Short mmCIF file of C-alpha atoms in Angstrom, two decimals:
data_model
loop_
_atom_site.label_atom_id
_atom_site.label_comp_id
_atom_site.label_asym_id
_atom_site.label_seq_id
_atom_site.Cartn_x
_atom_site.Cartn_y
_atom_site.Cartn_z
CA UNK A 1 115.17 82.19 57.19
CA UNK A 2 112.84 84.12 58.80
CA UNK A 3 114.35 84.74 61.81
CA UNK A 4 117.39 85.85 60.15
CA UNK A 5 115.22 88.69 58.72
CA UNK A 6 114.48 89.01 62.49
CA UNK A 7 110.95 88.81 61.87
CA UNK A 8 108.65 89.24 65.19
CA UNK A 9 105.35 88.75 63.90
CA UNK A 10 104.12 86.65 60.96
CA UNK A 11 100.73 86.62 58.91
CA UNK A 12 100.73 84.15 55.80
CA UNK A 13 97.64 83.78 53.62
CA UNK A 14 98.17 80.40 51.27
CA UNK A 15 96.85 81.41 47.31
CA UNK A 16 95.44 78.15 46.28
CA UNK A 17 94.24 78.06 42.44
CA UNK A 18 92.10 74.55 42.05
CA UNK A 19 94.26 71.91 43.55
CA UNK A 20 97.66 73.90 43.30
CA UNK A 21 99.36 76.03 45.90
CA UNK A 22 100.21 79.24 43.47
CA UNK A 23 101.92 81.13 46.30
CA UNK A 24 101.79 82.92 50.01
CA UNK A 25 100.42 86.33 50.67
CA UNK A 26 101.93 88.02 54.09
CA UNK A 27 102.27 90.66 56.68
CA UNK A 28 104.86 91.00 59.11
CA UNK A 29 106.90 93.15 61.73
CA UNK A 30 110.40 93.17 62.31
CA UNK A 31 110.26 96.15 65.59
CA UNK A 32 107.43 94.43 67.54
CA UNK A 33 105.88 91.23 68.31
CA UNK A 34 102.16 92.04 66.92
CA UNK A 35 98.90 90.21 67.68
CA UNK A 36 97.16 89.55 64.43
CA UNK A 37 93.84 91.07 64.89
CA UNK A 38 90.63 88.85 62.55
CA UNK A 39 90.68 92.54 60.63
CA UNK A 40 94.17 91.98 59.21
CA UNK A 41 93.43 88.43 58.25
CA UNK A 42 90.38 88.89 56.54
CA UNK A 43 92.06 92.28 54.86
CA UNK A 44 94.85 89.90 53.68
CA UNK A 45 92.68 86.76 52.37
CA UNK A 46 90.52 89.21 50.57
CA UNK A 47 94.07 90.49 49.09
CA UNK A 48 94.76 87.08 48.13
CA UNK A 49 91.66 86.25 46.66
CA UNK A 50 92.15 89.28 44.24
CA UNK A 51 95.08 87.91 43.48
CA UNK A 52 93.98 84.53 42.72
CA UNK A 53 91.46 85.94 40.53
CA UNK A 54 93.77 88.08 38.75
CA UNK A 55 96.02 85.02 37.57
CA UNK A 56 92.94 83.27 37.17
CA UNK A 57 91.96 86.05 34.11
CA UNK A 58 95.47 86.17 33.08
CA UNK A 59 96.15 82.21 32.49
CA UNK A 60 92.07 82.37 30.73
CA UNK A 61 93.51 85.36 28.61
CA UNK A 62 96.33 83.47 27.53
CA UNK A 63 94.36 80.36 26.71
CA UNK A 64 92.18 81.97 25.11
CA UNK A 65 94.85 83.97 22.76
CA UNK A 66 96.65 80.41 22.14
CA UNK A 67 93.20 78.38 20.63
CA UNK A 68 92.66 81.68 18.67
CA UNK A 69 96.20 81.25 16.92
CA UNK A 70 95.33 77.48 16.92
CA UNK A 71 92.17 78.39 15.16
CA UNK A 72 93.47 80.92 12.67
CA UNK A 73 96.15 78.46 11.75
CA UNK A 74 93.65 75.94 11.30
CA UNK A 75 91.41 77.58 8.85
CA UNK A 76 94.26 79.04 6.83
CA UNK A 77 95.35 75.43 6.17
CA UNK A 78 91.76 74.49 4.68
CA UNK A 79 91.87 73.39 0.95
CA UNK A 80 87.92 74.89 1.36
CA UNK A 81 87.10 78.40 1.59
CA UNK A 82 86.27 79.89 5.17
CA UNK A 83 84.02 82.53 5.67
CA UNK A 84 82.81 84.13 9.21
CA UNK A 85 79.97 86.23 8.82
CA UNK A 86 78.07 88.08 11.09
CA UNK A 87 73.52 88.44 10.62
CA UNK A 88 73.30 90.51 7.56
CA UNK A 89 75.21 89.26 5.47
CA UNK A 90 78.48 90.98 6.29
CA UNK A 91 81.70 89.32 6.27
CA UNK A 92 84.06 89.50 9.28
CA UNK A 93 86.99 87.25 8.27
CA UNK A 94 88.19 85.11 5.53
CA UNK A 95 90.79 82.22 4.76
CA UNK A 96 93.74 82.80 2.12
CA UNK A 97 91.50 80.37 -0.20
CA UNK A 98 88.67 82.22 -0.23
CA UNK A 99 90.62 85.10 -1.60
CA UNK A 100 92.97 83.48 -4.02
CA UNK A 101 89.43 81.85 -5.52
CA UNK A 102 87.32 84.67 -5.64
CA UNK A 103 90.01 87.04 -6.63
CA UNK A 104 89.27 89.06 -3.55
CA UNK A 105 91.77 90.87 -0.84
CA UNK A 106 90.65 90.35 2.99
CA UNK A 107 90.12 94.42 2.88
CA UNK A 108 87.79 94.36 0.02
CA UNK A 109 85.23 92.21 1.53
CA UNK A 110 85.36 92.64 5.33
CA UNK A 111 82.33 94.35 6.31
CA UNK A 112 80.89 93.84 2.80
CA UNK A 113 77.39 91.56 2.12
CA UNK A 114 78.76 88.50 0.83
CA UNK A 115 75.59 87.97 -1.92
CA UNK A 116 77.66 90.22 -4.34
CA UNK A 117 79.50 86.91 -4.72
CA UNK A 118 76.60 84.90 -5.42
CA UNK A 119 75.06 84.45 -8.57
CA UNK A 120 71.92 86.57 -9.11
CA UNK A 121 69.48 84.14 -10.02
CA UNK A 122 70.74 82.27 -6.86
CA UNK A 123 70.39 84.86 -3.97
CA UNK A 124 67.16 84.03 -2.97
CA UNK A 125 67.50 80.64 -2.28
CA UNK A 126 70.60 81.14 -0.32
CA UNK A 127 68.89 83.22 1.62
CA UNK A 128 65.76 81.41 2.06
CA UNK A 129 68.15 78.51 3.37
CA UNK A 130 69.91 80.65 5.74
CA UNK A 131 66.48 81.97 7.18
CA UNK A 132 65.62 78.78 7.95
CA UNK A 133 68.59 78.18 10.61
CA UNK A 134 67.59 77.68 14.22
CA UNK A 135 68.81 76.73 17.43
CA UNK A 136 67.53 73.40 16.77
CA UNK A 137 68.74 73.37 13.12
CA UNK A 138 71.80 75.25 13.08
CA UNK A 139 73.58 74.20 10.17
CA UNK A 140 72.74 73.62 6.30
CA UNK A 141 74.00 72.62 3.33
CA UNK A 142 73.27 73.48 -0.61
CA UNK A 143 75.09 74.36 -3.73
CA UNK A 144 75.05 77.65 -5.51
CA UNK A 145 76.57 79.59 -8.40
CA UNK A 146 79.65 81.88 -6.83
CA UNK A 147 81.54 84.52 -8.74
CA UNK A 148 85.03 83.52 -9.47
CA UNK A 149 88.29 85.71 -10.39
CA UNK A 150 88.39 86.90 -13.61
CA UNK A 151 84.44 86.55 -14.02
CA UNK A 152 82.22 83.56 -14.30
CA UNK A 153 80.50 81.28 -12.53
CA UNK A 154 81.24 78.06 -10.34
CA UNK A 155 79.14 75.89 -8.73
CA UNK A 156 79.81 75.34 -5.25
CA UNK A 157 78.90 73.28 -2.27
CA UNK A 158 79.04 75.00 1.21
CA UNK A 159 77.90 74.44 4.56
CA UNK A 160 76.82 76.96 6.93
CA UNK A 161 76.43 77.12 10.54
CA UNK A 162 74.63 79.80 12.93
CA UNK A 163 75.84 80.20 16.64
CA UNK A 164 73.77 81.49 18.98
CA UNK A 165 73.86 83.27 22.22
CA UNK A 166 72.02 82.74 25.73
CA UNK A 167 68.58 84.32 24.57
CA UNK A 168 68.70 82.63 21.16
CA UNK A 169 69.65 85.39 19.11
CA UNK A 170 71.68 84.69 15.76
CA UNK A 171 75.49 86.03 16.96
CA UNK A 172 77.56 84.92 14.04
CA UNK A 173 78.23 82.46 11.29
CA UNK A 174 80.69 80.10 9.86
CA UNK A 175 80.85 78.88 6.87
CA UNK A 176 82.60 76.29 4.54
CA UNK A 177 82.80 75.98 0.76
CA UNK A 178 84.40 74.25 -2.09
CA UNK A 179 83.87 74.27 -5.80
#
């Protein structure tokens, strides 16, 4: 229906995401017939390759923010208690079950050294098992003492499991207990 548009020139760039055809990218005059000059149609591919890109971040944003909710959903649902923790100690999320058993809000220990809930005589070889996590070992196991609500001890077995990044470095950790 171009020519009812009474188009007299036509440029169209195809936007081509994998195997798919997303789309067309074009230029054209309606006063004058125009000779498309290699200029406008590497102006307009670059435009089109933006494009592509864009959509590209866009669809990776939004896959991204679905296995997140997949994720959170997942770890709520655990019977075991979830913490993420980043090198230090310091907590950066927990599950509902972690709270309800330690008697803890998600406030009051974000950001706070998890060995508070840890038994004294029992810090140390936490600790010394955590230090010994590696890129070729990244996960351990043990039991240790943990506070629960209303005071006392349990024991508890957990699992823990360093990630690392490019250059080796310790980025965060995940890990999973029950009593």
């Amino acid at each position: 229906h171009w020519q009812e548009q009474q188009i007299k020139s036509l440029l169209l760039v195809t936007l081509v995401r994998g195997d798919d055809v997303s789309g067309f990218l074009g230029l054209d005059t309606v006063r004058t017939s125009r000779n498309w000059q290699d200029d406008d149609i590497t102006l307009l591919t670059r435009a089109v390759a933006i494009f592509a890109q864009a959509m590209e971040r866009r669809d990776t944003a939004e896959g991204l923010s679905r296995s997140e909710g997949q994720y959170r959903s997942f770890v709520e649902d655990q019977s075991d208690f979830v913490v993420h923790w980043r090198p230090g100690h310091k907590v950066a999320s927990v599950n509902d079950r972690c709270c309800q058993y330690f008697g803890i809000s998600r406030e009051e220990i974000t950001g706070q050294s998890f060995l508070s809930l840890i038994h004294p005589d029992d810090r140390a070889q936490v600790t010394g098992r955590l230090a010994w996590l590696s890129r070729l070992h990244p996960q351990t196991e043990g039991e240790h003492r943990v506070l629960k609500r209303g005071g006392g001890y349990a024991w508890a077995r957990w699992v823990d499991r360093a990630f690392y990044d490019d250059a080796g470095n310790v980025i965060e950790y995940l890990s999973s207990g029950n009593d």
